[in-house]
Amino acid sequence: MTSPTLHGNDSVTRIMAWVLAALVPGVVAYVWLFGPGILVTLAIATATAVAAEAAMLKARGYPAKPFLLDLSAVVTAWLLALSLPALAPWWLIVVGTLAAIVVAKQLYGGLGQNIFNPAMVGYAVLIVSFPAQMTHWPGPLELTHAQLTLAQSAAVIFGGEVPRATLDAVTMATPLDTLRTGLLQQFTVDEVMRQPVFGRFGGVGFEWLAFAFWLGGLVLWARRIIDWRVPMAFLLGIWLAAGLLHFYDAGRFGSPWFHFFTPSVALAAFFIATDPVSGATTPRGKLIFGFGAGVLTIAIRTWGGFPDGVAFAILLMNLAAPLIDQYTQPRVYGEARAGKETRP
Amino acid sequence: MSRELFRFKGGVHPPEHKAESNSRPIHAAPLPKQLVIPLRQHIGNPAKPVVNVGERVLKGQLIGAADGTISAAVHASSSGTVVAIEPRTVPHASGLPDTCIVIDTDGRDEWIAHEPLDYRALPATDLRMKLRDMGLAGLGGAVFPSAVKLDPGPAQACPTLILNGGECEPWITCDDVLMRHHADEILQGAAIMRHLLGSTEILVGIEANKPEAIAAMEAAAANLDFTVEVVAVPSIYPGGGAKQMIETLTGRQVPSGKLSTDIGIQVFNVGTAYALARAVHHGEPMISRLVTVTGHVLRPQNFEVLIGTPMQTLIELAGDRDGTTGILMGGPMMGVPMPNPGVPVVKATNCILVQSRELFPPLPKPLPCIRCTRCADACPAELQPQELFRFAKAGDFGRAQEYHLFDCIECGCCSYVCPSHLPLVDFYRYAKSEIWARERDKRAADLARERHEFRLFRQEREKAEKAAKLAAKAAAKRAELAEGGARPEPAGAAQADGAPAEASDADAKKALIAAALARAQAKKADAAPKNVDRLTPEQQREIEEIEARRAKIRELARKPLATEEDA
């Protein structure tokens, strides 16, 4: 090691800790709106991720400590947990986390080497393999007027005996699902949106969860933990794609506001699409990456067969990231600016 | 100041640590018992020793002559006796020895006869030669021979002259202190530069964190008979880099692979201007400089130091302390670790930074790159350091070069901001040296191949000449035999006959060479693939299309690499 011998105080751990901190408002809102079940999910995912990371590092002959302390596994676990329905069974969480950490991250070479966003790989594996279990979304307190306690949530998650009626009373279809089903049944957007699950902007409760993610995300943005380009381009992609469709036929396509205030879009914009490892790196590349993910999200939500399109949109753009980088290399110092000769 | 400033891309702002050393007055370091003066203190050819062991030398006497255009002389920094001309450890990261002239000083500090130069009366070329022989080299760090930079070249004039008082590296204050105390002489140097370069605009760029220096320079500039604009520039590392200073002051970038003079701008460090004034107005060659001694010492300060003084002497003067972990020559961003404290001060030594665990805690172990591009945001060369790192690490030097590895100025901003604590600059240096080594090998191989081909050609030619000679001889013999018996020829006729004989001789030679060429062509044809001999028009068209595509791809592959394409 020669120069420089000086170093700023940034570290991977600091970045990851900021990401986790920025997720806290979302977690708090989650508990407030949907009950404490998410805490159990988070705990299971975190424990699984750390254990899997440690085991894989050992198997690969790497020291576990520095790589566990970088907190990247915990971030993956939290992002996955927050994408899952809060009352999903424990094994679903474990399988998803293992797919994320073992396959998507460690088998590709660990920190910094994964082509795909690990949390989204975990989510994709689950939604494809266990679609039924992925619908155990608790309904918002405002609608269900009943919430499971922490112990009851844990019981549900660990497969304990919970009266069916209680479970039915607290789980319900997400607004996104409701809209999709309604549209499939030939209702117009307006008719579907008159149902009680829809609130001011998005779904009742869900819109506030989205708001909390927005809040955390804007903190990351302001602290420059994440690059501003990705969230902006992603949201722009969502806005333009949804807006154009809505403008074309408001009866068949949901409004861009509705999409903006789904929690998955907020989470993806600030926490998932911004994953530097699997995203594009050049300034223009980041714009293309974010915009593409946004447009694809709306496309999959509109025409795809899955309840949400975020995960697949991100994974598809992950695939394209190296290509995007290659074709968007910026001009370097002293190179002629495009369309402008460097003066002799 | 009304001048519009431009913000170069990237940069970082590490803690400045200037206050430690910039408040104490300049002290002259005492004369050491022994001076070790390396012959290679500048970029270009090392100087050639012109003294012998045992010879007495005077202060300012030439002891190593400049060798070639890009070179600079070295001089005895004090009077004494040359006791050795041998390899000694020099201030270089490698710790490898290099030839030095060792002088035992006699304490008399006796000057050689020297007198001021009338720079206005001397032809520019002569003046530049004199400056080269006075050992003038850039004191900002790169130590490029100043005489070369003072040549405006075919353009005859370099409109803009920039004096660089940026001093953006943390800890270093020698330029700051020099500007505070010797502003007049710095601007005298600028006047000489202006004379040689034909500059019409003279700017002094000083980072805004040096208000005293700015005030001193402004006061000195007010007394001049030409206009010098002193400009406070934002304190952003590496704002004192020549390219960054140019962009800040003029908004222009030096085209990749070119010199700033190509866009009519020349940049000199303020210390170089001062040294130039000393050389011209006092006839003093470059035998001393200001050195900041700071960091883990009791009294951080600036010394006027004779070239060749051991660094250890200065550290002791500033008050050495326990717990020293290392010594850097230069600042913490671009400074070079010294192999030992005994190495001499050279023209490039702007700072001796003594390290300790508290001031420079060891970095945590590096983690893998997470492609966060904080390095790209910080890179003043506007590169993609994360990609360069990836290519360098993978040994894919061709790609690294395509991604403009050689535009990297090694400022260290990328490493400074890297959250994974990767020694990025080390990887770039490694990649650069590998590419240089390969190009060297390739050049050697090319030379060998050329030699071999020439040898084959020569053998062929000799063979042909021999055959031609033999044939001519045989023809002459036959002619002699045929005509010899018939009738004796008059001398005149024989002579007249000589010309066609000679002509036929040349013809035979030509024919033989033609035959040899034909043979070579046949050989070549033999080596050519047979399956393309008889092609249908369709096949021919297909081949042409493929060739066209290939040519296009080659063009697309942007800057083709000498190493890969030609190998």
mmCIF file of N, CA and C in Angstrom, chain A residues 330-336, chain B residues 8-9 242-247 252-257 263 379-383 404 407 409:
data_model
loop_
_atom_site.group_PDB
_atom_site.id
_atom_site.type_symbol
_atom_site.label_atom_id
_atom_site.label_comp_id
_atom_site.label_asym_id
_atom_site.label_seq_id
_atom_site.Cartn_x
_atom_site.Cartn_y
_atom_site.Cartn_z
ATOM 1 N N PRO A 330 -19.011 7.449 -19.646
ATOM 2 C CA PRO A 330 -19.005 8.906 -19.797
ATOM 3 C C PRO A 330 -17.708 9.391 -20.426
ATOM 4 N N ARG A 331 -17.770 10.613 -20.893
ATOM 5 C CA ARG A 331 -16.590 11.286 -21.424
ATOM 6 C C ARG A 331 -15.615 11.495 -20.264
ATOM 7 N N VAL A 332 -14.335 11.299 -20.526
ATOM 8 C CA VAL A 332 -13.354 11.509 -19.460
ATOM 9 C C VAL A 332 -12.735 12.885 -19.612
ATOM 10 N N TYR A 333 -12.012 13.307 -18.583
ATOM 11 C CA TYR A 333 -11.352 14.615 -18.611
ATOM 12 C C TYR A 333 -10.477 14.711 -19.860
ATOM 13 N N GLY A 334 -10.628 15.824 -20.566
ATOM 14 C CA GLY A 334 -9.751 16.075 -21.704
ATOM 15 C C GLY A 334 -10.219 15.453 -22.993
ATOM 16 N N GLU A 335 -11.288 14.672 -22.947
ATOM 17 C CA GLU A 335 -11.848 14.136 -24.180
ATOM 18 C C GLU A 335 -12.779 15.187 -24.757
ATOM 19 N N ALA A 336 -12.817 15.255 -26.089
ATOM 20 C CA ALA A 336 -13.678 16.259 -26.712
ATOM 21 C C ALA A 336 -15.118 16.033 -26.279
ATOM 22 N N PHE B 8 -13.999 22.067 -11.355
ATOM 23 C CA PHE B 8 -13.653 20.785 -11.984
ATOM 24 C C PHE B 8 -14.463 19.695 -11.309
ATOM 25 N N LYS B 9 -14.635 18.592 -12.002
ATOM 26 C CA LYS B 9 -15.471 17.522 -11.474
ATOM 27 C C LYS B 9 -14.722 16.775 -10.366
ATOM 28 N N ALA B 242 -2.094 20.595 -11.869
ATOM 29 C CA ALA B 242 -2.002 21.546 -12.980
ATOM 30 C C ALA B 242 -3.281 21.550 -13.814
ATOM 31 N N LYS B 243 -3.761 20.357 -14.169
ATOM 32 C CA LYS B 243 -4.946 20.287 -15.024
ATOM 33 C C LYS B 243 -6.169 20.875 -14.331
ATOM 34 N N GLN B 244 -6.277 20.621 -13.028
ATOM 35 C CA GLN B 244 -7.433 21.122 -12.285
ATOM 36 C C GLN B 244 -7.337 22.632 -12.142
ATOM 37 N N MET B 245 -6.113 23.130 -11.898
ATOM 38 C CA MET B 245 -5.921 24.577 -11.762
ATOM 39 C C MET B 245 -6.297 25.274 -13.073
ATOM 40 N N ILE B 246 -5.890 24.668 -14.188
ATOM 41 C CA ILE B 246 -6.222 25.244 -15.494
ATOM 42 C C ILE B 246 -7.741 25.302 -15.660
ATOM 43 N N GLU B 247 -8.409 24.214 -15.308
ATOM 44 C CA GLU B 247 -9.862 24.192 -15.497
ATOM 45 C C GLU B 247 -10.540 25.202 -14.572
ATOM 46 N N ARG B 252 -11.119 25.490 -19.195
ATOM 47 C CA ARG B 252 -10.709 24.627 -20.302
ATOM 48 C C ARG B 252 -10.008 23.385 -19.781
ATOM 49 N N GLN B 253 -10.133 22.310 -20.561
ATOM 50 C CA GLN B 253 -9.471 21.064 -20.178
ATOM 51 C C GLN B 253 -8.335 20.778 -21.149
ATOM 52 N N VAL B 254 -7.264 20.241 -20.621
ATOM 53 C CA VAL B 254 -6.153 19.843 -21.478
ATOM 54 C C VAL B 254 -6.567 18.565 -22.205
ATOM 55 N N PRO B 255 -6.557 18.592 -23.550
ATOM 56 C CA PRO B 255 -6.995 17.390 -24.262
ATOM 57 C C PRO B 255 -6.173 16.167 -23.852
ATOM 58 N N SER B 256 -6.855 15.046 -23.822
ATOM 59 C CA SER B 256 -6.226 13.794 -23.414
ATOM 60 C C SER B 256 -4.983 13.526 -24.259
ATOM 61 N N GLY B 257 -3.883 13.223 -23.588
ATOM 62 C CA GLY B 257 -2.651 12.894 -24.296
ATOM 63 C C GLY B 257 -1.909 14.103 -24.837
ATOM 64 N N ILE B 263 -2.932 24.090 -25.695
ATOM 65 C CA ILE B 263 -4.069 25.017 -25.653
ATOM 66 C C ILE B 263 -3.611 26.389 -25.148
ATOM 67 N N CYS B 379 -13.591 11.286 -8.758
ATOM 68 C CA CYS B 379 -12.453 11.279 -9.686
ATOM 69 C C CYS B 379 -12.360 12.570 -10.492
ATOM 70 N N PRO B 380 -11.276 13.341 -10.315
ATOM 71 C CA PRO B 380 -11.149 14.581 -11.077
ATOM 72 C C PRO B 380 -10.806 14.341 -12.551
ATOM 73 N N ALA B 381 -10.362 13.136 -12.879
ATOM 74 C CA ALA B 381 -10.085 12.818 -14.281
ATOM 75 C C ALA B 381 -11.346 12.304 -14.965
ATOM 76 N N GLU B 382 -12.435 12.279 -14.230
ATOM 77 C CA GLU B 382 -13.736 11.845 -14.752
ATOM 78 C C GLU B 382 -13.693 10.424 -15.283
ATOM 79 N N LEU B 383 -12.939 9.574 -14.598
ATOM 80 C CA LEU B 383 -12.854 8.163 -14.996
ATOM 81 C C LEU B 383 -13.894 7.359 -14.232
ATOM 82 N N HIS B 404 -9.324 4.368 -20.357
ATOM 83 C CA HIS B 404 -8.519 5.558 -20.102
ATOM 84 C C HIS B 404 -7.664 5.478 -18.838
ATOM 85 N N ASP B 407 -5.190 8.235 -18.282
ATOM 86 C CA ASP B 407 -5.628 9.568 -17.904
ATOM 87 C C ASP B 407 -5.686 9.726 -16.396
ATOM 88 N N ILE B 409 -4.478 10.434 -12.824
ATOM 89 C CA ILE B 409 -3.386 11.267 -12.331
ATOM 90 C C ILE B 409 -2.914 10.772 -10.958
#
